Tab-separated table of C-alpha atoms in Angstrom:
chain	number	residue	atom	x	y	z
A	159	PRO	CA	0.000	0.000	0.000
A	160	GLN	CA	2.912	2.420	0.485
A	161	SER	CA	3.736	2.748	-3.215
A	162	LEU	CA	0.024	2.957	-4.000
A	163	LEU	CA	-0.505	5.850	-1.581
A	164	GLN	CA	2.626	7.678	-2.668
A	165	ALA	CA	1.593	7.356	-6.324
A	166	TYR	CA	-1.910	8.669	-5.585
A	167	ALA	CA	-0.486	11.602	-3.640
A	168	LYS	CA	1.761	12.537	-6.553
A	169	PHE	CA	-1.080	12.154	-9.071
A	170	SER	CA	-3.447	14.329	-7.036
A	171	GLY	CA	-0.848	16.891	-5.913
A	172	ALA	CA	-1.220	16.151	-2.197
A	173	PRO	CA	1.754	17.646	-0.260
A	174	LEU	CA	2.865	14.537	1.621
A	175	THR	CA	6.218	13.957	3.297
A	176	VAL	CA	7.385	10.372	3.837
A	177	ASN	CA	8.728	9.616	7.311
A	178	THR	CA	10.381	6.196	7.628
A	179	ILE	CA	10.163	4.455	11.014
A	180	ASN	CA	11.966	1.376	12.299
A	181	ASN	CA	8.928	-0.450	13.671
A	182	SER	CA	5.166	-0.118	13.600
A	183	TRP	CA	4.924	0.420	17.379
A	184	ARG	CA	6.318	3.903	16.876
A	185	ALA	CA	3.285	4.759	14.731
A	186	PRO	CA	0.452	6.499	16.630
A	187	LYS	CA	-1.985	3.634	15.965
A	188	GLY	CA	0.545	0.790	15.936
A	189	ASP	CA	0.209	0.187	12.197
A	190	VAL	CA	1.709	1.447	8.943
A	191	PRO	CA	1.210	3.211	6.648
A	192	VAL	CA	-0.335	6.025	8.686
A	193	LEU	CA	-1.242	9.554	7.639
A	194	ILE	CA	-0.766	12.399	10.134
A	195	SER	CA	-2.320	15.764	9.301
A	196	GLU	CA	-2.141	18.225	12.193
A	197	ASP	CA	-4.170	16.416	14.916
A	198	VAL	CA	-5.796	13.870	12.542
A	199	VAL	CA	-4.358	10.322	12.421
A	200	ILE	CA	-5.563	7.826	9.798
A	201	SER	CA	-4.095	4.334	9.466
A	202	GLN	CA	-5.907	2.395	6.718
A	203	PRO	CA	-5.106	2.918	3.010
A	204	ALA	CA	-8.769	3.199	1.965
A	205	LYS	CA	-9.443	5.766	4.696
A	206	ILE	CA	-6.281	7.675	3.772
A	207	LEU	CA	-7.463	7.934	0.167
A	208	ASN	CA	-10.913	9.116	1.284
A	209	PHE	CA	-9.318	11.730	3.533
A	210	LEU	CA	-7.197	13.067	0.678
A	211	ARG	CA	-10.268	13.295	-1.551
A	212	LYS	CA	-12.137	15.252	1.130
A	213	GLN	CA	-9.195	17.649	1.219
A	214	LYS	CA	-9.794	18.232	-2.530
A	215	TYR	CA	-6.838	16.091	-3.607
A	216	ASN	CA	-8.863	14.010	-6.046
A	217	ALA	CA	-7.195	12.195	-8.937
A	218	ASP	CA	-10.601	11.120	-10.323
A	219	TYR	CA	-12.147	14.569	-10.694
A	220	GLU	CA	-12.633	14.290	-14.465
A	221	LEU	CA	-13.852	10.668	-14.606
A	222	SER	CA	-17.364	9.812	-15.757
A	223	ALA	CA	-19.728	7.586	-13.749
A	224	LYS	CA	-18.898	4.602	-15.979
A	225	GLN	CA	-15.160	5.183	-15.557
A	226	GLY	CA	-15.654	5.370	-11.799
A	227	ALA	CA	-17.477	2.030	-11.882
A	228	ASP	CA	-14.717	0.527	-14.026
A	229	THR	CA	-12.170	1.740	-11.458
A	230	LEU	CA	-13.931	-0.115	-8.636
A	231	ALA	CA	-14.230	-3.265	-10.746
A	232	TYR	CA	-10.540	-3.333	-11.676
A	233	ILE	CA	-9.452	-2.636	-8.086
A	234	ALA	CA	-11.546	-5.622	-6.955
A	235	LEU	CA	-9.907	-7.708	-9.697
A	236	LEU	CA	-6.421	-6.708	-8.519
A	237	GLU	CA	-7.171	-7.630	-4.909
A	238	GLU	CA	-8.752	-10.962	-5.824
A	239	LYS	CA	-6.469	-12.174	-8.610
A	240	LEU	CA	-3.107	-10.425	-8.267
A	241	LEU	CA	-2.662	-9.811	-4.536
A	242	PRO	CA	-2.352	-13.526	-3.545
A	243	ALA	CA	0.469	-14.038	-6.062
A	244	LEU	CA	2.159	-10.834	-4.895
A	245	LEU	CA	2.048	-12.034	-1.273
A	246	HIS	CA	3.368	-15.435	-2.308
A	247	THR	CA	6.214	-13.937	-4.340
A	248	PHE	CA	7.446	-11.783	-1.455
A	249	TRP	CA	6.585	-13.768	1.663
A	250	VAL	CA	6.041	-17.457	0.859
A	251	GLU	CA	8.431	-18.332	-1.974
A	252	ALA	CA	11.391	-19.616	0.076
A	253	GLU	CA	14.261	-18.302	-2.071
A	254	ASN	CA	12.715	-14.860	-2.480
A	255	TYR	CA	11.895	-14.588	1.205
A	256	CYS	CA	15.311	-15.666	2.504
A	257	SER	CA	17.466	-13.693	0.074
A	258	VAL	CA	15.400	-10.534	-0.466
A	259	THR	CA	12.286	-9.985	1.653
A	260	LYS	CA	13.586	-11.058	5.058
A	261	PRO	CA	16.867	-9.072	5.052
A	262	TRP	CA	15.138	-6.114	3.391
A	263	PHE	CA	12.421	-5.805	6.041
A	264	ALA	CA	14.681	-6.846	8.924
A	265	SER	CA	16.994	-3.949	8.078
A	266	ARG	CA	14.183	-1.498	8.887
A	267	ILE	CA	13.156	-3.142	12.193
A	268	ALA	CA	14.948	-2.757	15.514
A	269	PHE	CA	16.833	-5.746	16.943
A	270	PRO	CA	15.670	-8.254	18.232
A	271	LEU	CA	12.254	-7.739	16.569
A	272	SER	CA	14.066	-7.978	13.236
A	273	LEU	CA	14.506	-11.702	13.926
A	274	TYR	CA	10.830	-12.298	14.707
A	275	LEU	CA	8.560	-9.984	12.731
A	276	PRO	CA	9.547	-11.019	9.175
A	277	GLY	CA	8.736	-14.654	10.023
A	278	LYS	CA	5.426	-13.601	11.542
A	279	MET	CA	4.537	-11.630	8.417
A	280	SER	CA	5.475	-14.632	6.259
A	281	ARG	CA	3.166	-16.922	8.225
A	282	GLU	CA	0.347	-14.383	8.050
A	283	ALA	CA	0.745	-14.110	4.264
A	284	LEU	CA	0.587	-17.896	3.869
A	285	ASN	CA	-2.470	-18.140	6.136
A	286	ARG	CA	-4.222	-15.413	4.158
A	287	ILE	CA	-3.552	-17.217	0.881
A	288	LEU	CA	-4.801	-20.554	2.227
A	289	LEU	CA	-7.904	-19.042	3.830
A	290	THR	CA	-8.945	-17.117	0.720
A	291	ARG	CA	-7.815	-19.503	-2.041
A	292	GLY	CA	-7.381	-22.906	-0.379
A	293	GLY	CA	-10.927	-24.243	-0.620
A	294	PRO	CA	-12.109	-27.210	-2.707
A	295	PRO	CA	-11.073	-28.422	-5.234
A	296	LEU	CA	-7.612	-27.084	-4.256
A	297	TYR	CA	-6.496	-29.234	-1.338
A	298	SER	CA	-2.687	-28.973	-1.391
A	299	LEU	CA	-0.368	-25.978	-1.217
A	300	THR	CA	1.114	-26.910	-4.608
A	301	GLU	CA	-2.333	-26.767	-6.218
A	302	VAL	CA	-3.082	-23.435	-4.550
A	303	GLU	CA	0.230	-21.962	-5.732
A	304	ALA	CA	-0.372	-23.092	-9.315
A	305	GLN	CA	-3.860	-21.580	-9.319
A	306	ILE	CA	-2.914	-18.195	-7.850
A	307	TYR	CA	-0.156	-17.759	-10.444
A	308	ARG	CA	-2.540	-18.703	-13.255
A	309	ASP	CA	-5.023	-16.137	-11.965
A	310	ALA	CA	-2.303	-13.496	-11.618
A	311	LYS	CA	-1.089	-14.008	-15.196
A	312	GLU	CA	-4.670	-13.762	-16.491
A	313	CYS	CA	-5.081	-10.538	-14.507
A	314	LEU	CA	-1.894	-9.090	-16.000
A	315	ASN	CA	-3.058	-10.027	-19.494
A	316	LEU	CA	-6.393	-8.303	-18.898
A	317	LEU	CA	-4.695	-5.160	-17.586
A	318	SER	CA	-2.385	-5.105	-20.593
A	319	LYS	CA	-5.328	-5.415	-22.983
A	320	ARG	CA	-7.245	-2.678	-21.142
A	321	LEU	CA	-4.275	-0.285	-21.176
A	322	GLY	CA	-3.519	-0.870	-24.856
A	323	MET	CA	-1.391	1.881	-26.358
A	324	SER	CA	-2.602	4.534	-23.890
A	325	ARG	CA	-0.252	6.144	-21.422
A	326	PHE	CA	-2.703	5.695	-18.534
A	327	PHE	CA	-5.901	3.689	-18.119
A	328	PHE	CA	-8.230	6.630	-18.737
A	329	GLY	CA	-6.226	8.731	-21.157
A	330	ASP	CA	-3.290	11.061	-20.550
A	331	THR	CA	-3.964	11.799	-16.863
A	332	PRO	CA	-3.282	9.291	-14.045
A	333	THR	CA	-6.165	8.361	-11.733
A	334	THR	CA	-6.854	6.134	-8.733
A	335	LEU	CA	-6.814	3.044	-10.943
A	336	ASP	CA	-3.348	3.940	-12.220
A	337	ALA	CA	-2.152	4.341	-8.622
A	338	PHE	CA	-3.536	0.906	-7.677
A	339	VAL	CA	-2.093	-0.828	-10.735
A	340	PHE	CA	1.286	0.826	-10.191
A	341	GLY	CA	1.224	-0.105	-6.496
A	342	PHE	CA	0.729	-3.767	-7.409
A	343	LEU	CA	3.020	-3.953	-10.440
A	344	ALA	CA	6.040	-1.855	-9.451
A	345	PRO	CA	7.262	-4.217	-6.673
A	346	ILE	CA	6.935	-7.212	-9.003
A	347	TYR	CA	8.610	-5.375	-11.865
A	348	LYS	CA	11.568	-3.796	-10.091
A	349	VAL	CA	12.597	-6.034	-7.185
A	350	CYS	CA	15.359	-8.485	-8.152
A	351	PHE	CA	14.160	-11.932	-7.047
A	352	PRO	CA	15.888	-15.315	-7.449
A	353	ARG	CA	12.525	-16.828	-8.486
A	354	LEU	CA	10.944	-14.757	-11.264
A	355	ARG	CA	7.725	-16.583	-12.152
A	356	LEU	CA	5.443	-13.547	-12.098
A	357	GLN	CA	8.127	-11.037	-13.038
A	358	GLU	CA	9.008	-12.939	-16.212
A	359	HIS	CA	5.400	-12.863	-17.377
A	360	LEU	CA	5.039	-9.174	-16.560
A	361	LYS	CA	8.149	-8.301	-18.586
A	362	GLN	CA	6.570	-9.918	-21.635
A	363	LEU	CA	3.797	-7.277	-21.486
A	364	SER	CA	5.715	-4.287	-22.802
A	365	ASN	CA	2.937	-1.722	-22.322
A	366	LEU	CA	2.640	-2.495	-18.588
A	367	CYS	CA	6.419	-2.236	-18.217
A	368	GLN	CA	6.389	1.100	-20.038
A	369	PHE	CA	3.517	2.199	-17.789
A	370	CYS	CA	5.646	1.539	-14.672
A	371	ASP	CA	8.741	3.142	-16.180
A	372	ASP	CA	6.848	6.314	-17.119
A	373	ILE	CA	5.462	6.752	-13.594
A	374	LEU	CA	8.841	6.077	-11.965
A	375	THR	CA	10.551	8.544	-14.286
A	376	CYS	CA	7.958	11.334	-14.250
A	377	TYR	CA	6.663	11.158	-10.686
A	378	PHE	CA	9.398	9.462	-8.655
A	379	ARG	CA	12.406	10.707	-10.653
A	380	LEU	CA	13.989	7.268	-10.914
A	381	THR	CA	15.887	5.969	-13.919
A	382	VAL	CA	14.354	3.362	-16.204
A	383	SER	CA	16.523	0.709	-14.557
A	384	GLY	CA	14.659	1.388	-11.334
A	385	CYS	CA	17.690	2.621	-9.405
A	386	SER	CA	18.313	5.966	-7.823
A	387	PRO	CA	21.333	7.937	-9.108
A	388	ALA	CA	23.468	6.158	-6.498
A	389	GLY	CA	23.374	3.131	-8.803
A	390	GLN	CA	22.538	-0.550	-8.607
A	391	ASP	CA	26.013	-1.493	-7.341
A	392	THR	CA	25.481	0.518	-4.167
A	393	ALA	CA	22.051	-1.013	-3.629
A	394	ASP	CA	23.394	-4.533	-4.091
A	395	ALA	CA	26.300	-3.862	-1.721
A	396	ASN	CA	23.959	-2.489	0.929
A	397	LEU	CA	21.637	-5.476	0.601
A	398	GLN	CA	24.565	-7.866	0.955
A	399	LYS	CA	25.756	-6.064	4.096
A	400	LEU	CA	22.239	-6.139	5.565
A	401	THR	CA	21.940	-9.855	4.854
A	402	GLN	CA	25.264	-10.520	6.600
A	403	LEU	CA	24.174	-8.403	9.564
A	404	VAL	CA	20.892	-10.273	9.970
A	405	ASN	CA	22.687	-13.624	9.751
A	406	LYS	CA	25.181	-12.538	12.436
A	407	GLU	CA	22.338	-11.388	14.690
A	408	SER	CA	20.546	-14.690	14.175
A	409	ASN	CA	23.672	-16.675	15.102
A	410	LEU	CA	24.175	-14.503	18.182
A	411	ILE	CA	20.618	-15.078	19.356
A	412	GLU	CA	21.025	-18.830	18.821
A	413	LYS	CA	24.223	-18.874	20.939
A	414	MET	CA	22.561	-16.812	23.657
A	415	ASP	CA	19.611	-19.201	23.674
A	416	ASN	CA	21.916	-22.224	23.995
A	417	ASN	CA	23.809	-20.604	26.893
A	418	LEU	CA	20.537	-19.749	28.601
A	419	ARG	CA	19.316	-23.309	28.352
A	420	LYS	CA	22.561	-24.567	29.994
A	421	SER	CA	22.438	-22.037	32.845
A	422	PRO	CA	20.588	-22.701	36.157
A	423	GLN	CA	16.902	-21.884	35.903
A	424	HIS	CA	15.180	-19.612	38.426
A	425	PRO	CA	11.456	-19.158	38.993
A	426	PRO	CA	10.020	-16.167	37.105
A	427	ARG	CA	9.460	-12.955	38.995
A	428	LYS	CA	7.184	-10.035	38.292
A	429	LEU	CA	8.887	-7.039	36.691
A	430	THR	CA	7.983	-3.414	37.044
A	431	THR	CA	5.991	-2.119	34.073
A	432	LEU	CA	7.011	1.155	32.519
A	433	LYS	CA	4.130	2.940	30.805
A	434	LEU	CA	4.907	5.372	28.054
A	435	ALA	CA	2.651	8.268	27.265
A	436	ALA	CA	1.009	8.144	23.865
A	437	GLY	CA	2.091	10.494	21.120
A	438	GLY	CA	5.800	10.245	21.770
A	439	GLU	CA	6.628	11.466	18.282
A	440	GLU	CA	6.507	15.069	17.283
A	441	SER	CA	3.962	15.981	14.646
A	442	SER	CA	4.956	18.312	11.871
A	443	PRO	CA	2.475	20.899	10.613
A	444	LEU	CA	3.040	19.364	7.189
A	445	ASN	CA	1.264	16.150	6.279
A	446	ARG	CA	3.450	13.092	6.779
A	447	LEU	CA	2.979	9.625	5.429
A	448	SER	CA	4.732	6.844	7.328
A	449	PRO	CA	5.288	3.825	5.072
């Protein structure tokens, strides 16, 4: 949802500032992304979009009633057909999770939560996939995986056909639908995964790739390769360092756990609880979006 919200803000001209935090507990409502505007705090993507529209930052101002209905239909299609494959690609596919997703997210979370939360998010993603797509006649995880990728490829084909040769889905001006499609496609298109099942299919649809490149270039000022001016070499080096750091932390925790098991055990005792006042972070008069 972060890339979706940032894209919508840029399309509608909303003056948002991104504030990166190390863990969700630092957010006012314990969840991210969260929008803070003066004394208003909103934490769900749909509610954030509605708030921006009420503030007259509306990317759909010129759409007809039929185009508005088409927007809702395609958003529902994305969430039903493409989201399960996106979750699987990032959080369930073992190679992708271990080499990219886990070190990437762990690098933004304070130790020792960095060793726990990525695994929790992976299990939640798998449970969501099985609960929503694991009914009869799909009884095994292999069958579910095959079906969600078939559905995702069909969804991509439909989006490609709908976009055609146009720059955006409703002409030359980006709308909410463009923000949603970009929010779903950009992570698949630009993240370098070891397993590329969905990415390979997406790259065969040249108009969707051009769609992502145009938005990244025009609205996010990134090069077509998807890298900031610092270059891909720097990004790869940083990711390698982060992976090594997470592995070292994991080994340290394992050694500490082994030493604890060998040490004499004492009965637990009640510890003093320290309560922190809410609203520990300062709020800027400018709107801030915490991804």
